[in-house]
Amino acid sequence: MRLPYDTHQIEKHEPTALLEALLFLSGQPMKTADICAHTGWSRSETENTACTLEKLLADQRRGLALIRVAGGYQLVTRPDLCNAVSWVRASDTAELSPVGLEVLAIVAFKQPVTRADIEKLRGVSSERVLATLVQQGLVVELGRKDSPGRPILYGTSAYFLECIGMDSLSDLAGHVPVAVSEDIPSEAAEKIEADTEPTEDIEIHGTVTETDE
């Protein structure tokens, strides 16, 4: 009996269409390794396809754009269309307070950093606002400092990179002394690298809640 299809035929898809579909379905940054695992492409094939898709979307003035963020690729709304489509977003959340932004900036540029280090720079208690940043997924615990009391070391998360639209910490203005810090234990350094992986349980486009400190 003749089958309605050839079981030996390998279905071919346009690479840019396949990548666009994967990123759309993901809804968050996808690592090159993850894309390779889904498609069977090599790293160079994935990067070349991403470059082609990025140019294709830009040349055709499509509503979406392809960017590199948090160590992966992501489809996002074209920046100049932000105001035109903002009405579809819920407005029941608020931005971080100036205090929250201040603490987040300290963590970003001084990481790995302890709460005592942050409070020394600010001159006031930062326990509650730091806890809020951790709860929001912007800051993560990297381990403990090898010093009396073994205080917790804090650093920024992949979600932080997604929020500011950057691929890695090296894209921040100035130098973030992560790799050269003498205070950071090896396990913390490994976690910084691991935390550039996109998280599954945090909404990328969510807006963080305002802190009251």
Short mmCIF file of C-alpha atoms in Angstrom, two decimals:
data_model
loop_
_atom_site.label_atom_id
_atom_site.label_comp_id
_atom_site.label_asym_id
_atom_site.label_seq_id
_atom_site.Cartn_x
_atom_site.Cartn_y
_atom_site.Cartn_z
CA MET A 1 0.00 0.00 0.00
CA ARG A 2 1.37 3.36 -1.03
CA LEU A 3 1.70 5.88 1.77
CA PRO A 4 0.49 9.45 1.26
CA TYR A 5 4.02 10.67 1.95
CA ASP A 6 7.60 9.53 1.54
CA THR A 7 8.87 8.26 4.89
CA HIS A 8 12.47 8.69 3.74
CA GLN A 9 12.08 12.31 2.79
CA ILE A 10 13.60 14.80 5.17
CA GLU A 11 11.49 17.93 5.34
CA LYS A 12 13.47 21.09 4.73
CA HIS A 13 12.56 24.44 6.22
CA GLU A 14 13.81 27.89 5.42
CA PRO A 15 16.43 28.48 8.17
CA THR A 16 15.35 32.05 8.96
CA ALA A 17 11.71 30.96 9.19
CA LEU A 18 12.61 28.13 11.53
CA LEU A 19 14.70 30.38 13.76
CA GLU A 20 11.98 33.02 13.83
CA ALA A 21 9.42 30.39 14.85
CA LEU A 22 11.69 29.01 17.60
CA LEU A 23 12.34 32.44 19.10
CA PHE A 24 8.69 33.43 18.86
CA LEU A 25 7.64 30.24 20.64
CA SER A 26 10.34 30.65 23.30
CA GLY A 27 9.35 34.19 24.19
CA GLN A 28 12.72 34.69 25.86
CA PRO A 29 16.40 34.66 24.87
CA MET A 30 17.64 31.34 23.48
CA LYS A 31 21.28 30.36 23.75
CA THR A 32 23.14 29.40 20.58
CA ALA A 33 23.66 25.92 22.04
CA ASP A 34 19.90 25.51 22.59
CA ILE A 35 19.13 26.60 19.04
CA CYS A 36 21.72 24.11 17.73
CA ALA A 37 20.12 21.37 19.81
CA HIS A 38 16.67 22.09 18.36
CA THR A 39 17.76 22.49 14.73
CA GLY A 40 20.86 20.34 14.33
CA TRP A 41 22.76 23.35 12.99
CA SER A 42 26.38 24.06 13.83
CA ARG A 43 27.27 27.15 15.85
CA SER A 44 28.40 29.03 12.75
CA GLU A 45 25.21 28.08 10.89
CA THR A 46 23.12 29.35 13.79
CA GLU A 47 25.00 32.64 14.01
CA ASN A 48 24.83 33.15 10.24
CA THR A 49 21.09 32.42 10.21
CA ALA A 50 20.57 34.86 13.08
CA CYS A 51 22.46 37.58 11.19
CA THR A 52 20.36 36.92 8.08
CA LEU A 53 17.11 37.02 10.06
CA GLU A 54 18.15 40.23 11.82
CA LYS A 55 18.83 41.92 8.47
CA LEU A 56 15.65 40.49 6.93
CA LEU A 57 13.44 41.87 9.70
CA ALA A 58 15.17 45.26 9.54
CA ASP A 59 15.07 45.57 5.73
CA GLN A 60 11.39 44.67 5.56
CA ARG A 61 10.54 47.06 8.41
CA ARG A 62 8.74 44.25 10.24
CA GLY A 63 7.10 44.75 13.64
CA LEU A 64 9.72 42.59 15.34
CA ALA A 65 13.48 42.85 15.58
CA LEU A 66 16.14 40.29 16.47
CA ILE A 67 18.63 41.23 19.18
CA ARG A 68 21.39 39.59 21.18
CA VAL A 69 20.57 39.82 24.87
CA ALA A 70 21.54 37.98 28.06
CA GLY A 71 23.86 35.70 26.11
CA GLY A 72 21.24 34.62 23.58
CA TYR A 73 18.97 35.69 20.75
CA GLN A 74 15.49 37.15 21.25
CA LEU A 75 12.66 38.57 19.18
CA VAL A 76 11.46 41.94 20.48
CA THR A 77 9.10 44.68 19.42
CA ARG A 78 10.74 47.19 17.10
CA PRO A 79 11.86 50.08 19.35
CA ASP A 80 10.11 52.83 17.38
CA LEU A 81 6.78 51.00 17.73
CA CYS A 82 6.91 50.92 21.53
CA ASN A 83 4.56 53.85 22.09
CA ALA A 84 2.16 52.67 19.40
CA VAL A 85 1.60 49.28 21.07
CA SER A 86 2.07 50.22 24.73
CA TRP A 87 -1.70 50.31 25.25
CA VAL A 88 -1.80 46.50 25.26
CA ARG A 89 0.40 46.29 28.34
CA ALA A 90 -1.11 46.16 31.82
CA SER A 91 -0.48 49.35 33.80
CA ASP A 92 -0.84 47.99 37.33
CA THR A 93 2.91 47.91 38.00
CA ALA A 94 5.45 50.62 38.73
CA GLU A 95 9.08 51.20 38.00
CA LEU A 96 11.85 50.76 40.54
CA SER A 97 12.26 53.62 42.97
CA PRO A 98 15.45 55.74 42.86
CA VAL A 99 16.67 53.79 45.91
CA GLY A 100 16.12 50.48 44.14
CA LEU A 101 17.95 51.73 41.06
CA GLU A 102 20.80 52.97 43.24
CA VAL A 103 21.29 49.61 44.94
CA LEU A 104 20.93 47.77 41.63
CA ALA A 105 23.60 49.98 40.06
CA ILE A 106 25.98 49.28 42.95
CA VAL A 107 25.45 45.54 42.58
CA ALA A 108 25.92 45.73 38.80
CA PHE A 109 29.20 47.61 38.89
CA LYS A 110 30.69 46.21 42.11
CA GLN A 111 29.65 42.55 41.90
CA PRO A 112 30.28 40.25 43.56
CA VAL A 113 29.33 42.45 46.53
CA THR A 114 28.02 41.88 50.05
CA ARG A 115 25.20 43.76 51.76
CA ALA A 116 27.76 45.35 54.08
CA ASP A 117 29.67 46.66 51.06
CA ILE A 118 26.48 48.18 49.66
CA GLU A 119 25.56 49.78 52.97
CA LYS A 120 29.06 51.18 53.35
CA LEU A 121 28.70 52.96 50.02
CA ARG A 122 25.15 54.18 50.69
CA GLY A 123 25.54 54.93 54.37
CA VAL A 124 22.13 53.46 55.21
CA SER A 125 20.57 50.02 55.68
CA SER A 126 19.90 48.25 52.39
CA GLU A 127 18.54 44.93 53.63
CA ARG A 128 14.94 45.40 52.57
CA VAL A 129 15.60 46.92 49.15
CA LEU A 130 18.21 44.24 48.41
CA ALA A 131 15.71 41.54 49.37
CA THR A 132 13.17 43.13 47.01
CA LEU A 133 15.65 43.09 44.14
CA VAL A 134 16.35 39.42 44.81
CA GLN A 135 12.61 38.70 44.90
CA GLN A 136 12.13 40.52 41.60
CA GLY A 137 14.83 38.36 40.01
CA LEU A 138 17.14 41.25 39.20
CA VAL A 139 19.76 40.25 41.79
CA VAL A 140 20.89 36.74 42.70
CA GLU A 141 23.01 35.16 45.42
CA LEU A 142 26.39 34.03 44.09
CA GLY A 143 27.72 32.22 47.13
CA ARG A 144 29.49 33.35 50.27
CA LYS A 145 32.59 35.46 50.79
CA ASP A 146 35.56 33.74 52.39
CA SER A 147 35.73 36.09 55.38
CA PRO A 148 34.45 36.15 58.99
CA GLY A 149 30.72 35.52 59.07
CA ARG A 150 30.73 34.18 55.50
CA PRO A 151 28.45 36.98 54.16
CA ILE A 152 26.39 36.36 51.04
CA LEU A 153 27.77 37.68 47.75
CA TYR A 154 25.30 39.28 45.36
CA GLY A 155 25.36 39.85 41.61
CA THR A 156 22.96 40.65 38.77
CA SER A 157 20.89 38.02 36.96
CA ALA A 158 20.10 37.19 33.35
CA TYR A 159 16.77 38.98 33.86
CA PHE A 160 18.71 42.16 34.67
CA LEU A 161 20.48 41.89 31.29
CA GLU A 162 17.14 41.33 29.58
CA CYS A 163 15.67 44.43 31.23
CA ILE A 164 18.52 46.67 30.06
CA GLY A 165 18.75 44.98 26.66
CA MET A 166 22.38 43.88 26.91
CA ASP A 167 24.10 40.67 25.90
CA SER A 168 26.58 40.49 28.79
CA LEU A 169 27.98 42.45 31.72
CA SER A 170 30.91 43.55 29.56
CA ASP A 171 28.45 45.70 27.60
CA LEU A 172 27.89 47.93 30.64
CA ALA A 173 29.55 51.32 30.53
CA GLY A 174 32.88 50.99 32.32
CA HIS A 175 34.37 47.77 33.60
CA VAL A 176 32.62 45.36 35.95
CA PRO A 177 35.44 43.72 37.96
CA VAL A 178 33.98 40.22 38.14
CA ALA A 179 36.79 38.11 36.77
CA VAL A 180 39.61 39.96 38.56
CA SER A 181 38.03 40.32 42.00
CA GLU A 182 40.16 38.72 44.72
CA ASP A 183 37.11 38.29 46.99
CA ILE A 184 35.05 36.10 44.72
CA PRO A 185 35.27 32.33 45.29
CA SER A 186 35.47 30.03 42.27
CA GLU A 187 31.93 28.73 42.78
CA ALA A 188 30.61 32.30 42.66
CA ALA A 189 32.47 32.97 39.41
CA GLU A 190 30.87 29.86 37.93
CA LYS A 191 27.43 31.02 39.06
CA ILE A 192 27.91 34.42 37.41
CA GLU A 193 28.52 32.62 34.15
CA ALA A 194 25.58 30.28 34.72
CA ASP A 195 23.23 33.13 35.60
CA THR A 196 23.51 34.53 32.10
CA GLU A 197 21.25 31.63 31.11
CA PRO A 198 17.64 32.75 30.62
CA THR A 199 15.33 31.74 33.43
CA GLU A 200 12.09 29.89 32.79
CA ASP A 201 9.90 31.37 35.50
CA ILE A 202 10.43 35.11 35.06
CA GLU A 203 8.44 37.10 32.54
CA ILE A 204 10.88 38.99 30.35
CA HIS A 205 8.72 42.01 29.71
CA GLY A 206 7.44 42.31 33.27
CA THR A 207 7.94 45.57 35.10
CA VAL A 208 9.48 45.45 38.55
CA THR A 209 7.46 46.66 41.48
CA GLU A 210 8.43 49.91 43.17
CA THR A 211 10.19 49.54 46.51
CA ASP A 212 9.22 51.68 49.45
CA GLU A 213 12.67 52.34 50.89
#
